[in-house]
Structure formats: structure tokens, C-alpha cells
mmCIF file of C-alpha atoms and ligand atoms in Angstrom:
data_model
loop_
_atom_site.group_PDB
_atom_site.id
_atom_site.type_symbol
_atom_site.label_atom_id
_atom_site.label_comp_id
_atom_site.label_asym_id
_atom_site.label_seq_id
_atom_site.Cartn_x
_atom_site.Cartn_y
_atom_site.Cartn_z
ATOM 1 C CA UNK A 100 0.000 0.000 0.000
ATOM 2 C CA UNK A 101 1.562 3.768 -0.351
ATOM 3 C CA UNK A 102 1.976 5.708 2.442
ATOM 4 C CA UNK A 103 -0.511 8.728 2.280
ATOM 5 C CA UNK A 104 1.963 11.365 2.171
ATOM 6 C CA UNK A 105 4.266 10.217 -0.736
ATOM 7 C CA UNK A 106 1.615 8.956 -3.088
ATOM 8 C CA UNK A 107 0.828 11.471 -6.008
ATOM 9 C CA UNK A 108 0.138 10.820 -9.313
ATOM 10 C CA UNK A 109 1.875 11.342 -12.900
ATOM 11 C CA UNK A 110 -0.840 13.594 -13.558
ATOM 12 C CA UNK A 111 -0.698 17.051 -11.541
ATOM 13 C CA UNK A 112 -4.295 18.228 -11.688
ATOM 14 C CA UNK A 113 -5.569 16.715 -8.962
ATOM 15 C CA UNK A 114 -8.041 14.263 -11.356
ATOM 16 C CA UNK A 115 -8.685 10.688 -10.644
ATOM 17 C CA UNK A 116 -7.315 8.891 -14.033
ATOM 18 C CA UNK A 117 -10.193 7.384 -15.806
ATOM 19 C CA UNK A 118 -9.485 3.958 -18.161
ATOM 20 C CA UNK A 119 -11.485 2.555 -20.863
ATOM 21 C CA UNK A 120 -11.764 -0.992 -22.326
ATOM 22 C CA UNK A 121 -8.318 -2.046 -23.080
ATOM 23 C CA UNK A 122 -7.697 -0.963 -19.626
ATOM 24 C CA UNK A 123 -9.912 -3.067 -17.746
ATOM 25 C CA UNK A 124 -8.674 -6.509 -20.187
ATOM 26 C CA UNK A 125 -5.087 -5.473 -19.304
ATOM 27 C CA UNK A 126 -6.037 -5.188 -15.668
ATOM 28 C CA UNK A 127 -8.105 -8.596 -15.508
ATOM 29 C CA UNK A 128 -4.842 -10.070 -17.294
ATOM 30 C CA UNK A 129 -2.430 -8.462 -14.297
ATOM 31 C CA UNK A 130 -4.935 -9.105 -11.275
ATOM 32 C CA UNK A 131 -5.284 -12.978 -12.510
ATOM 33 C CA UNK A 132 -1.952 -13.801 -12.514
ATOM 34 C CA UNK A 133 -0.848 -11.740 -9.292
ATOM 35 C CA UNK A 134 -4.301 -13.902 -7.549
ATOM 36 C CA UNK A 135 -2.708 -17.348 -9.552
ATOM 37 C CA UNK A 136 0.814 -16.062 -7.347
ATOM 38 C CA UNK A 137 -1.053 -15.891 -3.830
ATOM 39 C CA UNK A 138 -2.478 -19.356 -4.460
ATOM 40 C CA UNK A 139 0.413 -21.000 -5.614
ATOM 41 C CA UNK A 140 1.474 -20.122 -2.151
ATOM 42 C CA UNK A 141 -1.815 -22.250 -0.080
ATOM 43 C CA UNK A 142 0.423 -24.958 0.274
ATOM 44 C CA UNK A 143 3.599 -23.918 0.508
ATOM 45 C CA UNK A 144 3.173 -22.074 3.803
ATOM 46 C CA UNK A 145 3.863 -24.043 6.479
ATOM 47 C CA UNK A 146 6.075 -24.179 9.609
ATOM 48 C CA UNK A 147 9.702 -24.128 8.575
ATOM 49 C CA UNK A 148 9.240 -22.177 5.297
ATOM 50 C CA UNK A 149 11.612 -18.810 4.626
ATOM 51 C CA UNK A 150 9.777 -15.917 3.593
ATOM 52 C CA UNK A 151 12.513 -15.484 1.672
ATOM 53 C CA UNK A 152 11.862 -18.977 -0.217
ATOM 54 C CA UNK A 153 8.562 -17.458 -0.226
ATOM 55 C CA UNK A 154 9.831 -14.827 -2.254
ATOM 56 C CA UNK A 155 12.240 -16.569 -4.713
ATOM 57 C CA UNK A 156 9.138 -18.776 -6.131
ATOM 58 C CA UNK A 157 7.276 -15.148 -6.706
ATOM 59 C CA UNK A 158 9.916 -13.770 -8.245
ATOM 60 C CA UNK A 159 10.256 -17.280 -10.470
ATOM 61 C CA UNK A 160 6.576 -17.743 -11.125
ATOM 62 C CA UNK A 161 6.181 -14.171 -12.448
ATOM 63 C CA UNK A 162 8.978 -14.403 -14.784
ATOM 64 C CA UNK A 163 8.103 -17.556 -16.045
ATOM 65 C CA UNK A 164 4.433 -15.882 -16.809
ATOM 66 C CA UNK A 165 6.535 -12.703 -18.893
ATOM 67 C CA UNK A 166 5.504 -10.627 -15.754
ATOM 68 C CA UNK A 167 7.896 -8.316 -13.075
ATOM 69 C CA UNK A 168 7.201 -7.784 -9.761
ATOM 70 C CA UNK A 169 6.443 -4.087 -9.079
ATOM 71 C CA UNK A 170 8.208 -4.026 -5.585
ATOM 72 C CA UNK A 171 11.445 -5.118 -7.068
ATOM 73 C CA UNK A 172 13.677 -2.346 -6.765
ATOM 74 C CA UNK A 173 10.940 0.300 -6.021
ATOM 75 C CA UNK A 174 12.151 3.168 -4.199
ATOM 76 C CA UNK A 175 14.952 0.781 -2.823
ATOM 77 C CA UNK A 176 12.590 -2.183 -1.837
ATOM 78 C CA UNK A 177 14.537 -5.353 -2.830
ATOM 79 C CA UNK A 178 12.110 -8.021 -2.799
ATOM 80 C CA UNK A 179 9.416 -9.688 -5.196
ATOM 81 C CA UNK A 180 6.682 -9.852 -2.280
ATOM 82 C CA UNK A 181 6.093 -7.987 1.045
ATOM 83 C CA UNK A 182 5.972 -10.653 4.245
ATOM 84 C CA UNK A 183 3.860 -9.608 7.049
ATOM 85 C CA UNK A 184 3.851 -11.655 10.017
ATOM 86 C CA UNK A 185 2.015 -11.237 13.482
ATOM 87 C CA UNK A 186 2.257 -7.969 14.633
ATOM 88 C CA UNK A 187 4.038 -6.401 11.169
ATOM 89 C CA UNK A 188 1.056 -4.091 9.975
ATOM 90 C CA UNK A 189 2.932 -4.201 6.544
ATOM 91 C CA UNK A 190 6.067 -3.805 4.384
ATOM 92 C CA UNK A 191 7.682 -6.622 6.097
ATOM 93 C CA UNK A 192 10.755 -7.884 3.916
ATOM 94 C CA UNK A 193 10.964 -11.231 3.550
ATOM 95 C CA UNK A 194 14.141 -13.459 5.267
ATOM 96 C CA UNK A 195 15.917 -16.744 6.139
ATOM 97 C CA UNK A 196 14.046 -17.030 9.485
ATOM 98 C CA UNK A 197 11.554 -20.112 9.129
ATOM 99 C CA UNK A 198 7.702 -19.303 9.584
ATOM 100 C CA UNK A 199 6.617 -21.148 13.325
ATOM 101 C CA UNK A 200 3.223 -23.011 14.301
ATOM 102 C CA UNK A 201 0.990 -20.226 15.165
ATOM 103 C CA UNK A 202 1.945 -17.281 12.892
ATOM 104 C CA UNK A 203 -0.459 -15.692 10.961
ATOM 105 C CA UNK A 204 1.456 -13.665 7.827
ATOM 106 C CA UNK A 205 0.379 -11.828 4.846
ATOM 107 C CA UNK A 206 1.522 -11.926 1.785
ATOM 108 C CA UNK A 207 1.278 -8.751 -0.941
ATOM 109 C CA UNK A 208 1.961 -9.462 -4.667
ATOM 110 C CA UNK A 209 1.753 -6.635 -7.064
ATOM 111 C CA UNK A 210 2.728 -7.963 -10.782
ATOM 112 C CA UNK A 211 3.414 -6.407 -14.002
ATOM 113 C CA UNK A 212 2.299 -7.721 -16.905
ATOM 114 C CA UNK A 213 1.762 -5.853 -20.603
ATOM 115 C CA UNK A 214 2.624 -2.638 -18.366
ATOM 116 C CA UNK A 215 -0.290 -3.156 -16.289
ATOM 117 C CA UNK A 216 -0.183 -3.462 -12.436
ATOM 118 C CA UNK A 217 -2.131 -6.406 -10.638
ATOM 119 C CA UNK A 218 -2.056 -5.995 -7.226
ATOM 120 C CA UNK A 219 -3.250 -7.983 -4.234
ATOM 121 C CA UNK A 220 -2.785 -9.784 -0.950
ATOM 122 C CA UNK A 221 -3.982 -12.595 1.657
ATOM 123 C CA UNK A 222 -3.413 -13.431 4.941
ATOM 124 C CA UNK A 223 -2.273 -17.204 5.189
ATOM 125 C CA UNK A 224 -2.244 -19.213 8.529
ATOM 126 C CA UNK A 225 1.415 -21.264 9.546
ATOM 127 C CA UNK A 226 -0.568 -24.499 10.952
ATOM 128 C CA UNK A 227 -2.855 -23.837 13.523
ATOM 129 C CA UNK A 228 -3.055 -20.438 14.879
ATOM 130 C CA UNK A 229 -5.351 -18.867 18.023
ATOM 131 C CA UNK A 230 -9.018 -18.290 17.910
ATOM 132 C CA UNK A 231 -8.466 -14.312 18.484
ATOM 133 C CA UNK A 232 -5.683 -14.408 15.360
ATOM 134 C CA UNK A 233 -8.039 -16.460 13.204
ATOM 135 C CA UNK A 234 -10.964 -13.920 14.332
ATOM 136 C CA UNK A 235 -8.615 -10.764 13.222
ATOM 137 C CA UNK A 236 -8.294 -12.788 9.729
ATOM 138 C CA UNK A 237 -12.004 -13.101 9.222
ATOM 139 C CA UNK A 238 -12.790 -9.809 10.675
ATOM 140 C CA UNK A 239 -10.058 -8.260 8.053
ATOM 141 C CA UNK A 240 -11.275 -10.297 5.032
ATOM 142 C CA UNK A 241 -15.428 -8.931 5.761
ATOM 143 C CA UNK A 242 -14.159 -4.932 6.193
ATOM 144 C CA UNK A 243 -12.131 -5.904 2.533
ATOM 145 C CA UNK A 244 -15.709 -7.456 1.178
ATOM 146 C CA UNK A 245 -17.670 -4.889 2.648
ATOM 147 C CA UNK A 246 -15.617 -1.887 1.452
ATOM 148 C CA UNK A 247 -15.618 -3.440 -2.043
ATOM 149 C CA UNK A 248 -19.999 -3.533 -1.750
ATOM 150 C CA UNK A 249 -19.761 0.119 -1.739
ATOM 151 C CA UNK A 250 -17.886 0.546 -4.906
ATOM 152 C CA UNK A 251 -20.304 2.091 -8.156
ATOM 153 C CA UNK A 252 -20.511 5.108 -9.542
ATOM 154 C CA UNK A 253 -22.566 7.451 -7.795
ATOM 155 C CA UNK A 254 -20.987 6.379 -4.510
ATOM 156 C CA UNK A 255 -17.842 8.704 -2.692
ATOM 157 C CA UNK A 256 -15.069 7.167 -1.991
ATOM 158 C CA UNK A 257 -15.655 7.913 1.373
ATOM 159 C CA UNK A 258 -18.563 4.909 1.375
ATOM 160 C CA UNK A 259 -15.900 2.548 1.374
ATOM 161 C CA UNK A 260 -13.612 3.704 4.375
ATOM 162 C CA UNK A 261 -17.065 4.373 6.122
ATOM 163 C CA UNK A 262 -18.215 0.275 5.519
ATOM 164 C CA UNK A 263 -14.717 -0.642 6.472
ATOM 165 C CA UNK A 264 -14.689 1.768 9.424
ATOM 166 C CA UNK A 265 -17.860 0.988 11.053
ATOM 167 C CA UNK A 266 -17.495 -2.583 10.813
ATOM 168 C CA UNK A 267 -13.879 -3.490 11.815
ATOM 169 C CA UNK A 268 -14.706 -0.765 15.036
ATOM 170 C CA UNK A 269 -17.511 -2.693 15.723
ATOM 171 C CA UNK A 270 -16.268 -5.832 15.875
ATOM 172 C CA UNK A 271 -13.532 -4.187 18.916
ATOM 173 C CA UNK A 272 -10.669 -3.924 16.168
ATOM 174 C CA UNK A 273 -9.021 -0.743 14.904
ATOM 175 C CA UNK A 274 -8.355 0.646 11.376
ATOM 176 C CA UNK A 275 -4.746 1.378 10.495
ATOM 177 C CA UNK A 276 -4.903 5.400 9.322
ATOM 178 C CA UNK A 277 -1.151 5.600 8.260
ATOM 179 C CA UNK A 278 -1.232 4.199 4.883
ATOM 180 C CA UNK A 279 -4.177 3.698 2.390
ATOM 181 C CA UNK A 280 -5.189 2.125 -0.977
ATOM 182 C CA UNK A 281 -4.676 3.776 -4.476
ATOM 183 C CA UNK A 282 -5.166 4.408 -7.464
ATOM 184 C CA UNK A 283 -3.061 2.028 -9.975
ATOM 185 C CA UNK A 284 -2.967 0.809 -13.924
ATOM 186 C CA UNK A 285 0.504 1.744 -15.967
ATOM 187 C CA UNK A 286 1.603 3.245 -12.209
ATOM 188 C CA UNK A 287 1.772 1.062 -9.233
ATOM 189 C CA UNK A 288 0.477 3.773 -7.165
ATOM 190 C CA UNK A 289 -1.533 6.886 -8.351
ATOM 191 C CA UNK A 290 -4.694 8.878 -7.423
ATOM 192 C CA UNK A 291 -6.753 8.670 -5.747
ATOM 193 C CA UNK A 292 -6.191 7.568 -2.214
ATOM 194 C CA UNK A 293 -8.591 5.092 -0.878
ATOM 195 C CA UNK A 294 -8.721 5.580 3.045
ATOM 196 C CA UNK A 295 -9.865 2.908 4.919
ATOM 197 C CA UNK A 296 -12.011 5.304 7.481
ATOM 198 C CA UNK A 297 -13.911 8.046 6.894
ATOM 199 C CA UNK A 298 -17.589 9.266 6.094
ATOM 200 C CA UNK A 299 -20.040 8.091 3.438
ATOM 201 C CA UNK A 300 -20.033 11.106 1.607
ATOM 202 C CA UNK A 301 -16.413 12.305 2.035
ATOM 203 C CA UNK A 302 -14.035 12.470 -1.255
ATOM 204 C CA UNK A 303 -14.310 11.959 -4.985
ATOM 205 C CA UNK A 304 -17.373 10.456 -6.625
ATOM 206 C CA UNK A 305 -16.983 7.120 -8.071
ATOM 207 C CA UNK A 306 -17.135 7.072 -12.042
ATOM 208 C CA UNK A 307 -16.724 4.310 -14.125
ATOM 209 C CA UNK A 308 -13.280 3.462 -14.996
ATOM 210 C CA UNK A 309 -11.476 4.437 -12.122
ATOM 211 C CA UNK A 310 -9.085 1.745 -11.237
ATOM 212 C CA UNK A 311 -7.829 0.774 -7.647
ATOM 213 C CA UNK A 312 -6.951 -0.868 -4.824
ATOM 214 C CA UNK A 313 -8.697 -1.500 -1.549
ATOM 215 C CA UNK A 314 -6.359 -2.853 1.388
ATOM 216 C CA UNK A 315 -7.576 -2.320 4.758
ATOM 217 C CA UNK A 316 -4.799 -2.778 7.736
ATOM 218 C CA UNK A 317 -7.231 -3.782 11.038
ATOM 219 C CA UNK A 318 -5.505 -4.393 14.254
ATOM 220 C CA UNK A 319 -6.729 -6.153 17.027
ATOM 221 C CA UNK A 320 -5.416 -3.963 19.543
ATOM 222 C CA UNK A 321 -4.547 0.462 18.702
ATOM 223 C CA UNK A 322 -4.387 1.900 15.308
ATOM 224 C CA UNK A 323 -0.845 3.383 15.966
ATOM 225 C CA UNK A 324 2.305 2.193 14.028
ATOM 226 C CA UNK A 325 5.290 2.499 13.823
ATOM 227 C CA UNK A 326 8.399 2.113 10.713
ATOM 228 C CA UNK A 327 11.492 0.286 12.137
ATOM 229 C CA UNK A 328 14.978 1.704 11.594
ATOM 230 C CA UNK A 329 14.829 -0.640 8.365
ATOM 231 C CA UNK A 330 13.195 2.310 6.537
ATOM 232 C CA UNK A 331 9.978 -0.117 5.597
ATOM 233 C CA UNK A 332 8.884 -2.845 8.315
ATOM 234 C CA UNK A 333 5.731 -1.136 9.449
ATOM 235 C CA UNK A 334 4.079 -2.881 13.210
ATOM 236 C CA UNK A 335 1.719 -1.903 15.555
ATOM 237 C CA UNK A 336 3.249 0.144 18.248
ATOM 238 C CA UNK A 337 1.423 -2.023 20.947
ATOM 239 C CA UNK A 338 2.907 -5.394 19.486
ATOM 240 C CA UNK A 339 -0.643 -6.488 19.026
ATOM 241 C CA UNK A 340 -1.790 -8.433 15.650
ATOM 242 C CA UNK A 341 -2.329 -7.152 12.495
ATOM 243 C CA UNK A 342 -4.088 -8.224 9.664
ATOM 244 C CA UNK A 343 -4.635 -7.414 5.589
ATOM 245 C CA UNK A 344 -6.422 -8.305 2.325
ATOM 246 C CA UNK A 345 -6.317 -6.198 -0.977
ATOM 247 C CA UNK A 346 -8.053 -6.737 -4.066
ATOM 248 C CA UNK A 347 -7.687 -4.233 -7.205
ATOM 249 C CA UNK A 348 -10.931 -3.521 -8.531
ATOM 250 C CA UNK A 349 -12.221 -1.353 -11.233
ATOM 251 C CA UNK A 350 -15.591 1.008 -10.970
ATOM 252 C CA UNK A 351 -18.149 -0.475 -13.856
ATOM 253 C CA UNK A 352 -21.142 1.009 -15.045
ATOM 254 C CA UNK A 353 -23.031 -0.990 -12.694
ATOM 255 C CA UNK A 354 -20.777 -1.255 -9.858
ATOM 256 C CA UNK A 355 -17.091 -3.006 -9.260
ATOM 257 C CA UNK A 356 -14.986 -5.510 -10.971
ATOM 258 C CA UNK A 357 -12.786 -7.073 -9.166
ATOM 259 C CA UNK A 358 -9.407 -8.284 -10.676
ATOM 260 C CA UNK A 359 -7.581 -10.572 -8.293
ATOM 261 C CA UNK A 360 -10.500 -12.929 -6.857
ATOM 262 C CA UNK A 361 -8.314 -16.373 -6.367
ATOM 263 C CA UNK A 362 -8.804 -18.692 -9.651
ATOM 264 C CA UNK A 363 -8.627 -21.518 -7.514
ATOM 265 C CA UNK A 364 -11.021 -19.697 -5.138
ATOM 266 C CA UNK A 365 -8.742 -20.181 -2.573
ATOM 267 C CA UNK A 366 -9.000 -16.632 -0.812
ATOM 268 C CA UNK A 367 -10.336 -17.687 2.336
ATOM 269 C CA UNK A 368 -9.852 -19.637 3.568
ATOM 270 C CA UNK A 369 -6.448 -19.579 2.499
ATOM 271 C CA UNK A 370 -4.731 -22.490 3.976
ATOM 272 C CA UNK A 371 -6.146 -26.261 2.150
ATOM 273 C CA UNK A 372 -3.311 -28.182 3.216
HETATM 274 N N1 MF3 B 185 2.094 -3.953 -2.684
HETATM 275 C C1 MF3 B 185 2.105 -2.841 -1.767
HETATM 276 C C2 MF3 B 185 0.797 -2.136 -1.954
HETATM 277 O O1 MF3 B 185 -0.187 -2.754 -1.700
HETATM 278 C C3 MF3 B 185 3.232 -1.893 -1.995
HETATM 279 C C4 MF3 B 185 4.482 -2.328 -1.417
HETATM 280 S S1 MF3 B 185 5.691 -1.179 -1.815
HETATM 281 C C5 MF3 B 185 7.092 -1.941 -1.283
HETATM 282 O O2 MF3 B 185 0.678 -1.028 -2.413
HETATM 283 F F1 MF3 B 185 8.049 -1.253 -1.771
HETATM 284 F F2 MF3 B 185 7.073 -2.017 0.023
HETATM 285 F F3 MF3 B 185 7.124 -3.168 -1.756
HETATM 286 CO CO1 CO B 186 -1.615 -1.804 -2.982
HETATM 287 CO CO1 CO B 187 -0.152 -4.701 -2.392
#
């Protein structure tokens, strides 16, 4: 996800890009395989397994499909996948230190293919985890499907941070406010910015062909965060869990296309094995 105060777009008036046709076939092309990625992973992760193995069959799979990864060597970000675990809100960068019974990690994908960006992530359990991690997880993946109900034209994009908002809050977890979803298509990240709070109401009206991403960070215990010394592992400043999902979706004349829904519907849940 981009961090609110660095994203900005290639265009400087302030406009939310709008995409036709060709667009939206390039986009279903890059959201596919990024989603094909994720579930390649199901049964890979498991206790023992490197995040940075994790990594090396990303970067692998997407060059054997003619794609790149987008995080490879952006802004100084050396890896092919980011590699959340426990209580790393995001930008974790994958290692040699095995994944344990118990941890709960996500893992973000954003590939490149024909130029276009296809960008999503899951959260993936390492063998059996605890009932209040496994509620964060399905409390996370219902704010992502209930933020992406609110997407049509007509709608603000304040509707979706309010959906994601009200529900996450109500179920006793907390919104991360530090970064946000955005905009995407030949960029990885453009306008707008898609909060993940807010009022119905608030910011841009959806039209069709907008294109982007919707990623809510929910914690189970305070929104704060903060970036280690790193420069890019992002955790909750309490050391509680965090969670994630993002799909890249698409505003339709009727409503939303979504780009990265698993093939193998394998998005939750996400461990089969
Ligand atoms: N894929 C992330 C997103 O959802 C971006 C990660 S940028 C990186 O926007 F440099 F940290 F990889
Ligand atoms: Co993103
Ligand atoms: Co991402």
C-alpha cells in the first residue's frame, strides 16, 4: 500500500485517471496472474518455510508468466513480495528465518504484466493459529468485502472507508490510518487515495473506470504504528496483531470488478493443506 503522504500521481491536476476498455482486459490479465501467485502459495506455507523462499518462487513464477514484480527495486525495496507476520502491519521484507506453528502472515503481490499493475494480498495461517488471530483474519477479510460492496458510480469514496470503518470498530478492532489504498494501472500507485475510514459522503465520486486498490490494515489492539529503523517494516506500536487483504478492482457502469479474486477460489480460507 503507499503511504498517504508520498503517493501522487503522474498527472498534476488533482483528477482521478479514468481507463477505458483495453484498460480493464489489461487489468483482468495483471490481477489474474498476481491472484494465480497468492495461491500458488496455499500450500507452501507451512512451519519451517523462509519468507525469503517465499519470495524466490514469486519472483520465479512471475517471470516464467513474462511478468515483473512491481516491488522489485521500487524506491529501494529489494524483494518480489512484502511478508507480514504477526504484529508487522505491513512492508515486512521477507528473510531466512523459518515461519513457526501459530503465525499468521500476509503476503502482498503486485505484478506487471503488458505494463499493467495487478495488485493484491492474503493473509495465510502457519498451521494452527489462536481463535483471536483467526478472528482478526475473518474480521479483516469482511471490512475488505464490505468496502468493495460500496464501490459504483454514484458512490464517494468515502462509502468505502465508512463500511470498512464501522465494521472493523464494531467488531472491537481498529483501522490502520497511516497508509491507504490507491489508485493504480501503468503506475503502481496513483490517485486517488482510498482511506480505509472516513464518512459516506467524504471524497471523490466514483465514475466508471477508475481503477484501484482497496487494502484495509485492522488491528486487534490500537491503530498506531510504527516504521522500524529498516526504513519499511511497518508494526503496531502495541505489538498487538495485524491483519490485511487487498483486491484491485475497477468502478463499472453498474458497480465493481474485481481483478484478483483467487482462480482456484482459494482466498479464504487460504490455507487447504
Ligand atoms: N504492494 C504494496 C501495496 O499494496 C506496496 C508495497 S511497496 C514496497 O501497495 F516497496 F514495500 F514493496
Ligand atoms: Co496496494
Ligand atoms: Co499490495
Amino acid at each position: 500500500m503507499s503511504n498517504v503522504e508520498v503517493n501522487r500521481s503522474a498527472t498534476r491536476d488533482g483528477k482521478v485517471p479514468i481507463h477505458g476498455a483495453e484498460a480493464f482486459a489489461a487489468m483482468r490479465k495483471a490481477g489474474q496472474l498476481a491472484a494465480e501467485a497468492l495461491d500458488m502459495l496455499v500450500p507452501i506455507v507451512r512451519p519451517g518455510v523462509t519468507t525469503a523462499h517465499i519470495d524466490d518462487l514469486v519472483l520465479q513464477f512471475a517471470l516464467d508468466n513474462g511478468a515483473l514484480p512491481a516491488t522489485l527495486n521500487y524506491r529501494g525495496y529489494r524483494y518480489s513480495t512484502c511478508t507480514s507476520i504477526n504484529h508487522v502491519v505491513c512492508h515486512g521484507m521477507p528473510n531466512a528465518k523459518p515461519l513457526k506453528e501459530g503465525d499468521i502472515v500476509n503476503i502482498d503481490v503486485t505484478l506487471i504484466v503488458d505494463g499493467w499493475h495487478g495488485d493484491t494480498s492474503r493473509m495465510y495461517s502457519v498451521g494452527a493459529i489462536s481463535r483471536r488471530a483467526e478472528r482478526l483474519i475473518e474480521v479483516t477479510y469482511e471490512a475488505l468485502r464490505l468496502g468493495v460492496e460500496q464501490v459504483k458510480p454514484g458512490n464517494t469514496l468515502g462509502h468505502i472507508g465508512a463500511a470498512i470503518q464501522k465494521f472493523a470498530e464494531d467488531q472491537r478492532c481498529s483501522v490502520v490510518r497511516d497508509f491507504c489504498g490507491h489508485g493504480l494501472g501503468r503506475l503502481f500507485h496513483d490517485r486517488p487515495n482510498i482511506l480505509h475510514y472516513g464518512e459516506a459522503g467524504d471524497g471523490a465520486v466514483m465514475e466508471p473506470g477508475m481503477l484501484f486498490t482497496i487494502e484495509p490494515m485492522i488491528n486487534l489492539g490500537k491503530p498506531q504504528v510504527k516504521v522500524l529503523s529498516d526504513g519499511w517494516t511497518a508494526v503496531t506500536r502495541d505489538r498487538e496483531l495485524s491483519a490485511q487483504f487487498e483486491h484491485t478492482v475497477g468502478v463499472t457502469e453498474t458497480g465493481v470488478e474485481v481483478f484478483t479474486h483467487s482462480p482456484a477460489g482459494l482466498e479464504w480460507p487460504s490455507r487447504q493443506s
